[in-house]
Coordinates of C-alpha atoms and ligand atoms in Angstrom, one line a residue:
M1 CA -50.3 54.1 15.6
A2 CA -47.7 56.6 14.7
R3 CA -44.2 56.6 13.2
L4 CA -41.7 58.2 15.4
V5 CA -38.1 59.3 15.2
Q6 CA -36.5 59.5 18.7
K7 CA -33.0 61.0 19.1
Y8 CA -30.9 60.5 22.2
G9 CA -28.0 62.8 22.9
G10 CA -24.5 62.1 24.6
T11 CA -25.7 62.5 28.2
S12 CA -28.7 60.3 27.6
V13 CA -26.5 57.4 26.6
R14 CA -23.4 58.3 28.7
D15 CA -23.2 54.8 30.3
I16 CA -24.7 51.3 30.3
E17 CA -27.3 52.2 32.9
R18 CA -28.5 55.1 30.8
I19 CA -28.6 53.0 27.6
R20 CA -30.8 50.5 29.3
A21 CA -33.0 53.4 30.5
V22 CA -33.3 54.6 26.8
A23 CA -34.1 51.1 25.8
K24 CA -37.0 51.0 28.2
R25 CA -38.3 54.3 26.9
V26 CA -38.1 53.0 23.3
K27 CA -39.8 49.8 24.3
S28 CA -42.8 51.7 25.8
A29 CA -43.2 53.6 22.5
V30 CA -43.1 50.2 20.7
D31 CA -45.6 48.6 23.2
A32 CA -47.9 51.5 22.5
G33 CA -48.1 50.4 18.9
N34 CA -45.8 52.9 17.3
Q35 CA -43.1 52.3 14.6
V36 CA -39.8 53.6 16.1
A37 CA -36.6 54.7 14.5
V38 CA -34.0 55.7 17.0
V39 CA -30.9 58.0 16.3
V40 CA -28.1 58.0 18.8
S41 CA -25.1 60.1 19.6
A42 CA -21.7 58.9 21.1
M43 CA -21.5 58.7 24.8
A44 CA -21.0 62.2 26.4
G45 CA -17.4 63.3 25.9
V46 CA -16.4 60.5 23.6
T47 CA -16.5 62.6 20.3
S48 CA -14.3 65.3 21.9
E49 CA -11.9 62.7 23.2
L50 CA -11.6 61.1 19.8
A51 CA -11.0 64.5 18.2
E52 CA -8.2 65.2 20.6
Y53 CA -6.6 62.0 19.6
T54 CA -6.6 63.1 15.9
A55 CA -5.1 66.5 16.9
K56 CA -2.3 64.7 18.8
I57 CA -1.4 62.4 15.9
S58 CA -1.3 65.2 13.4
A59 CA -1.8 69.0 13.6
L60 CA -2.8 69.0 10.0
C61 CA -5.1 66.1 10.3
D62 CA -6.6 64.6 7.2
A63 CA -10.2 65.4 7.2
R64 CA -11.2 62.1 5.8
E65 CA -9.4 60.2 8.5
Y66 CA -10.7 62.7 11.1
D67 CA -14.3 61.6 10.1
V68 CA -13.4 57.8 10.4
V69 CA -12.2 58.5 13.9
V70 CA -14.9 60.7 15.3
A71 CA -17.8 58.7 13.7
S72 CA -16.8 55.7 15.8
G73 CA -18.4 57.0 19.0
E74 CA -21.9 56.7 17.4
Q75 CA -21.1 53.2 16.1
A76 CA -20.5 51.8 19.5
V77 CA -23.7 53.2 21.0
S78 CA -25.9 52.0 18.1
G79 CA -24.8 48.4 18.7
L80 CA -25.2 48.7 22.5
L81 CA -28.7 50.1 22.3
A82 CA -29.8 47.5 19.7
M83 CA -28.5 44.8 22.1
A84 CA -30.2 46.5 25.2
L85 CA -33.5 46.5 23.2
Q86 CA -33.1 42.8 22.2
D87 CA -32.4 42.1 25.9
L88 CA -35.9 43.6 26.6
G89 CA -37.4 41.3 23.9
V90 CA -37.7 44.1 21.3
E91 CA -36.6 43.3 17.7
A92 CA -33.9 45.8 16.9
R93 CA -31.0 46.3 14.4
S94 CA -28.3 48.9 14.3
W95 CA -27.5 50.9 11.1
L96 CA -24.4 53.0 10.4
G97 CA -24.5 55.9 8.0
W98 CA -23.0 54.0 5.1
Q99 CA -25.2 51.0 5.5
I100 CA -28.4 52.8 4.9
P101 CA -26.9 54.8 3.2
I102 CA -27.3 58.4 4.4
V103 CA -25.7 60.1 1.4
T104 CA -23.9 63.4 2.0
D105 CA -21.7 65.8 0.0
G106 CA -18.0 65.6 0.4
A107 CA -17.4 68.4 2.9
H108 CA -15.7 66.2 5.4
G109 CA -16.2 67.3 9.0
R110 CA -19.3 69.3 8.2
A111 CA -21.1 67.5 5.4
R112 CA -24.7 68.0 4.4
I113 CA -27.1 65.3 3.8
D114 CA -28.2 64.9 0.2
S115 CA -30.6 61.9 0.4
I116 CA -31.5 58.9 2.6
E117 CA -32.4 55.5 1.2
T118 CA -35.4 54.4 3.2
A119 CA -36.6 51.2 1.4
E120 CA -35.0 48.7 3.8
L121 CA -35.7 50.9 6.9
E122 CA -39.5 51.2 5.9
C123 CA -39.6 47.4 5.5
R124 CA -38.1 46.8 8.9
L125 CA -40.3 49.4 10.6
A126 CA -43.4 47.9 9.0
R127 CA -42.6 44.5 10.5
G128 CA -42.2 46.1 14.0
E129 CA -38.4 46.1 14.2
V130 CA -36.7 49.1 15.8
V131 CA -34.1 50.6 13.6
V132 CA -31.2 52.1 15.6
V133 CA -29.3 54.6 13.5
A134 CA -25.8 56.0 14.3
G135 CA -26.2 59.8 14.2
F136 CA -23.7 62.4 12.9
Q137 CA -22.4 60.3 10.0
G138 CA -23.0 59.6 6.3
L139 CA -21.4 58.4 3.1
G140 CA -19.6 60.9 0.9
P141 CA -19.3 60.8 -2.9
D142 CA -15.9 59.2 -2.7
N143 CA -17.5 56.3 -0.7
R144 CA -15.9 57.4 2.6
V145 CA -17.4 58.1 5.9
T146 CA -18.4 61.7 6.5
T147 CA -19.6 63.5 9.6
L148 CA -22.1 66.3 9.8
G149 CA -20.3 68.8 12.2
R150 CA -20.4 68.8 16.1
G151 CA -23.9 68.3 17.3
G152 CA -24.9 66.7 14.1
S153 CA -26.9 63.8 15.4
D154 CA -29.8 66.2 15.7
T155 CA -29.6 66.7 11.9
T156 CA -29.5 63.0 11.3
A157 CA -32.8 62.6 13.3
V158 CA -34.6 65.4 11.5
A159 CA -33.5 64.3 8.1
L160 CA -34.5 60.7 8.8
A161 CA -37.9 62.0 10.1
A162 CA -38.4 63.9 6.9
A163 CA -37.3 61.0 4.7
L164 CA -39.5 58.5 6.6
K165 CA -42.4 60.9 6.8
A166 CA -42.5 60.4 10.5
D167 CA -45.3 61.8 12.5
R168 CA -43.0 63.4 15.0
C169 CA -39.2 63.8 15.7
D170 CA -38.4 63.8 19.5
I171 CA -35.0 65.1 20.5
Y172 CA -34.3 63.6 23.9
T173 CA -31.7 65.5 25.9
D174 CA -30.4 66.5 29.3
V175 CA -32.8 69.5 29.6
D176 CA -36.5 69.3 29.4
G177 CA -36.9 71.7 26.5
V178 CA -35.8 74.9 24.9
Y179 CA -35.4 77.6 27.4
T180 CA -35.3 81.4 27.1
T181 CA -31.7 81.1 27.6
D182 CA -29.0 78.4 28.6
P183 CA -30.5 77.2 31.9
R184 CA -26.9 76.3 33.0
I185 CA -25.9 79.8 33.3
V186 CA -29.1 81.6 34.2
A187 CA -31.1 80.2 37.1
K188 CA -34.1 82.2 36.1
A189 CA -34.3 80.8 32.5
R190 CA -37.9 79.8 31.7
K191 CA -38.9 76.8 29.5
L192 CA -40.8 77.7 26.4
D193 CA -43.9 75.5 25.5
K194 CA -43.5 76.4 21.9
I195 CA -41.0 78.1 19.7
T196 CA -41.1 79.0 16.1
F197 CA -38.8 77.3 13.5
E198 CA -37.3 80.6 12.6
E199 CA -36.5 81.5 16.2
M200 CA -35.0 78.0 16.8
L201 CA -32.9 78.3 13.7
E202 CA -31.5 81.7 14.8
M203 CA -30.8 80.5 18.2
A204 CA -29.0 77.5 17.0
S205 CA -27.0 79.5 14.6
V206 CA -25.8 82.0 17.2
G207 CA -24.7 79.2 19.6
A208 CA -27.7 77.6 21.6
K209 CA -26.3 74.1 21.7
V210 CA -29.7 72.5 22.4
L211 CA -30.4 71.8 18.7
H212 CA -28.0 71.6 15.7
T213 CA -28.5 74.6 13.3
R214 CA -29.0 72.3 10.3
A215 CA -31.6 70.3 12.1
A216 CA -33.7 73.4 12.7
E217 CA -33.3 74.4 9.1
L218 CA -34.4 71.0 7.8
A219 CA -37.3 70.8 10.1
M220 CA -38.5 74.2 8.9
K221 CA -38.0 73.2 5.2
H222 CA -39.8 69.8 5.5
G223 CA -42.4 70.8 8.2
V224 CA -41.2 68.1 10.6
R225 CA -43.1 68.0 13.8
L226 CA -40.2 68.6 16.2
Q227 CA -40.1 68.3 19.9
V228 CA -37.2 68.8 22.5
V229 CA -37.7 66.7 25.6
S230 CA -35.9 65.3 28.6
S231 CA -34.7 61.7 28.6
F232 CA -34.5 61.9 32.3
D233 CA -38.1 62.6 33.3
D234 CA -41.6 62.8 31.6
A235 CA -42.0 66.5 31.8
P236 CA -43.7 68.1 28.7
G237 CA -41.0 69.4 26.3
T238 CA -40.9 72.3 23.8
L239 CA -42.7 72.0 20.5
V240 CA -41.0 73.7 17.5
V241 CA -43.8 75.0 15.3
S242 CA -44.6 77.3 12.5
E243 CA -45.3 81.0 13.3
D244 CA -49.1 80.8 13.0
E245 CA -49.3 78.2 15.7
I246 CA -48.3 80.7 18.3
L247 CA -50.9 83.4 19.0
E248 CA -48.9 85.9 21.3
H249 CA -45.4 86.5 20.3
E250 CA -42.9 87.9 22.8
L251 CA -40.8 90.7 21.6
V252 CA -37.8 88.7 22.5
S253 CA -38.0 85.0 23.1
S254 CA -34.4 84.2 24.0
V255 CA -31.0 85.4 24.8
T256 CA -28.1 83.2 23.4
Y257 CA -24.4 83.4 23.6
S258 CA -21.5 81.8 21.8
R259 CA -18.0 81.6 23.1
D260 CA -16.6 80.0 20.0
E261 CA -15.8 83.4 18.5
A262 CA -12.6 85.1 17.6
K263 CA -12.0 88.7 16.2
I264 CA -9.6 89.6 13.5
T265 CA -8.7 93.3 12.6
L266 CA -6.8 94.5 9.7
L267 CA -5.3 97.9 10.5
R268 CA -5.1 100.5 7.7
V269 CA -6.3 98.7 4.7
A270 CA -7.0 100.8 1.5
D271 CA -10.4 102.5 1.5
R272 CA -11.3 101.5 -2.1
P273 CA -13.7 99.1 -3.9
G274 CA -12.8 95.5 -3.9
V275 CA -10.7 95.5 -0.7
A276 CA -13.3 93.6 1.4
A277 CA -13.7 91.2 -1.4
G278 CA -9.8 90.7 -1.5
I279 CA -9.9 89.8 2.1
L280 CA -12.9 87.6 2.4
G281 CA -12.2 85.8 -0.9
P282 CA -9.2 83.9 0.3
L283 CA -11.0 82.9 3.5
A284 CA -14.0 81.7 1.6
D285 CA -11.7 79.6 -0.7
A286 CA -10.2 78.1 2.5
N287 CA -13.7 77.2 3.7
I288 CA -13.6 79.7 6.6
N289 CA -16.9 81.2 7.5
V290 CA -16.8 84.9 8.3
D291 CA -19.6 86.0 10.5
M292 CA -19.9 89.7 11.9
I293 CA -18.0 92.4 9.8
V294 CA -17.4 96.0 10.5
Q295 CA -15.4 98.5 8.4
N296 CA -14.6 101.8 10.1
V297 CA -14.9 105.0 8.2
S298 CA -11.4 106.3 7.7
A299 CA -10.5 109.7 9.1
E300 CA -8.1 110.6 6.3
G301 CA -10.2 109.0 3.6
D302 CA -7.5 106.7 2.2
A303 CA -7.2 103.9 4.8
T304 CA -9.6 102.2 7.1
D305 CA -9.7 99.3 9.7
L306 CA -11.6 96.2 8.9
T307 CA -12.8 93.9 11.7
F308 CA -14.6 90.5 11.4
T309 CA -15.2 87.4 13.4
V310 CA -14.6 83.7 12.6
S311 CA -15.2 80.6 14.7
E312 CA -12.4 80.2 17.3
A313 CA -11.4 76.9 15.7
D314 CA -10.7 78.7 12.4
L315 CA -8.7 81.6 13.9
E316 CA -5.2 80.1 13.3
R317 CA -6.0 79.2 9.6
A318 CA -7.7 82.5 9.0
V319 CA -4.7 84.5 10.3
S320 CA -2.3 82.5 8.2
E321 CA -4.5 83.0 5.1
I322 CA -4.5 86.7 5.6
K323 CA -0.7 86.8 6.1
N324 CA -0.3 84.7 3.0
H325 CA -2.2 87.3 1.0
R326 CA -0.7 90.4 2.7
E327 CA 0.8 91.8 -0.5
A328 CA -2.5 91.6 -2.5
I329 CA -4.6 92.9 0.4
G330 CA -2.2 95.6 1.6
Y331 CA -2.6 96.3 5.3
V332 CA -0.3 97.9 7.8
D333 CA -0.9 95.5 10.8
L334 CA -2.9 92.6 11.8
I335 CA -4.3 91.8 15.3
W336 CA -6.7 89.2 16.7
D337 CA -8.4 88.3 19.9
S338 CA -10.3 85.1 20.8
N339 CA -11.2 86.5 24.3
V340 CA -14.7 87.5 22.9
V341 CA -18.2 86.2 23.1
K342 CA -21.1 86.9 20.9
V343 CA -24.4 87.5 22.8
S344 CA -27.6 87.6 20.7
V345 CA -31.4 88.5 21.5
I346 CA -33.9 86.7 19.3
G347 CA -37.6 87.1 18.7
V348 CA -40.0 87.2 15.8
G349 CA -41.8 89.9 17.6
M350 CA -39.0 92.4 16.9
R351 CA -40.1 92.4 13.2
S352 CA -43.0 94.7 14.2
H353 CA -41.4 96.6 17.0
A354 CA -38.7 99.2 17.1
G355 CA -36.4 99.7 20.2
V356 CA -35.1 96.2 20.7
A357 CA -31.5 97.0 19.8
R358 CA -31.6 100.1 21.9
R359 CA -32.7 98.3 25.0
M360 CA -29.9 95.9 24.4
F361 CA -27.3 98.7 24.1
D362 CA -28.7 100.6 27.1
T363 CA -28.6 97.5 29.3
L364 CA -25.1 96.6 28.4
A365 CA -23.9 100.2 28.9
E366 CA -25.5 100.3 32.4
K367 CA -23.3 97.3 33.3
G368 CA -20.3 99.0 31.8
I369 CA -19.9 96.5 29.0
N370 CA -18.3 97.7 25.9
I371 CA -19.7 96.5 22.5
Q372 CA -17.0 95.7 19.9
V373 CA -19.1 94.6 16.9
I374 CA -22.8 94.6 16.2
S375 CA -24.7 92.7 13.6
T376 CA -28.5 92.3 13.0
S377 CA -31.1 90.3 11.1
E378 CA -34.7 90.7 10.9
I379 CA -35.4 88.7 14.1
K380 CA -32.0 89.0 15.9
V381 CA -29.5 91.5 17.3
S382 CA -26.0 90.2 18.1
V383 CA -23.1 92.0 19.8
L384 CA -19.5 90.9 20.4
I385 CA -18.2 91.7 23.9
E386 CA -15.3 90.7 26.2
E387 CA -15.7 87.0 27.1
A388 CA -15.4 87.8 31.0
Y389 CA -18.7 89.5 30.8
T390 CA -20.7 86.6 29.3
E391 CA -22.8 85.7 32.3
L392 CA -23.3 89.3 33.4
A393 CA -24.5 90.3 30.0
V394 CA -26.8 87.4 29.4
R395 CA -28.4 87.7 32.9
A396 CA -28.9 91.4 32.5
L397 CA -30.5 91.1 29.1
H398 CA -32.7 88.2 30.3
T399 CA -34.1 90.5 33.0
A400 CA -34.3 93.5 30.7
Y401 CA -36.5 91.8 28.2
G402 CA -38.8 90.4 30.9
L403 CA -37.9 86.9 30.4
D404 CA -37.1 85.9 34.1
A405 CA -39.1 83.1 35.5
Q406 CA -41.3 84.3 38.5
Ligands
LIG1 P1 -27.2 66.3 23.7 O1 -26.0 65.7 24.1 O2 -28.4 65.7 24.2 O3 -27.3 66.6 22.2 P2 -26.4 69.1 24.0 O4 -25.4 69.3 25.1 O5 -25.9 69.2 22.6 O6 -27.2 67.8 24.4 O7 -27.6 70.2 24.2 C1 -28.3 70.3 25.5 C2 -27.6 71.5 26.2 O8 -27.9 72.8 25.5 C3 -28.2 71.7 27.6 O9 -27.5 71.0 28.5 C4 -28.0 73.2 27.8 O10 -26.9 73.5 28.6 C5 -27.6 73.8 26.4 N1 -28.4 75.0 26.0 C6 -28.0 76.1 25.6 N2 -28.9 76.9 25.3 C7 -30.2 76.4 25.7 C8 -31.5 76.8 25.7 N3 -31.9 78.1 25.3 N4 -32.4 75.9 26.1 C9 -32.0 74.7 26.6 N5 -30.8 74.3 26.6 C10 -29.7 75.1 26.2
LIG2 N1 -21.4 63.0 19.0 C1 -21.3 64.1 18.1 C2 -20.9 65.4 18.9 O1 -20.6 65.3 20.1 C3 -22.7 64.4 17.5 C4 -23.8 64.7 18.5 O2 -23.7 64.5 19.7 O3 -24.8 65.3 18.0 O4 -20.7 66.4 18.3
LIG3 MG1 -26.5 68.1 20.9

């Protein structure tokens, strides 16, 4: 007997037929003698639709009310799945974030989980009841509903698995595992049997939607046994493991892209200490994350250009923050462009090998693709390029690093 957390994403619960199929899958785990906690997402497309409603009501939507609205998609599915399970003769009860509670901080729209009260859930699991938890949501310090950021149900699942000391956390989705790149844009993408926590974390943080960044982070921190599997068939999935569980490391294990990027350039800012801080400070105060940064060396020695990226959703706010601080920062002109994509290559193998970045730059040059900004970490190289070249760049890099399926 094991204790399992199973998470089902939007496409896996997209309609009543799929919810019934999920209930059958859960039942077979229960029949095999396991204790099962299930985490559900909203039906595919519902969260986006709800978010659009909030934008239509108010451009400056109140973050607390935004959370009330978008959290509702998961509420519906948790009740429907509990009913479908009961219909199959399985004892089941739904749980919303606030009922457990899953306690979060107060950062509405991208809250972080602080703790999960498990006593009642433990008790239900012990008597064979399935607990169906609405993902993506929690209870903030002001007693209001919070949400964890888009894709956050994965994080609910991993956090719950850690709190319940589950033997495994299975992320059921519409692909049968983690691939060397998004299988939807590269036909030759290869499924990985295993991937390290660190690589998964980097992949998620640079845009691979298959797992929420915070979920990878929590799994690594708490050593949660994590698996990404298909809810549509029984093919073996991808295990996310610690580095010592993989014998041979590929130099590069994946190529990832993110279209959710925008580039901002301040032209001719003073080339003196404190200027970058003067620009990035107001953005940090406004809770805008800045990702890649380049500062050009100035030809004349007195003024320079500074370019950085933010997520596309933050572009408008970032531009207005900078305009509001124009006098304090002191720049001649401000330009921005959301027609960009960030492409990254990731692999723990690059720690011990030189030449990874060079191969990336050579490959893009051969295709005539101009690199606008570069950033690196120990196990990742990212470049910002024009969005129109996304597929071309990802496919060429996938081939260049020998990742293509035979
Ligand atoms: P869910 O609704 O189940 O949470 P998501 O849409 O959030 O599913 O994540 C699954 C999707 O992630 C896949 O359909 C696939 O297009 C995308 N994806 C991006 N990169 C990868 C990758 N490297 N491996 C697998 N899937 C990926
Ligand atoms: N339903 C939420 C979203 O679409 C959370 C999730 O699916 O993980 O972002
Ligand atoms: Mg998801």
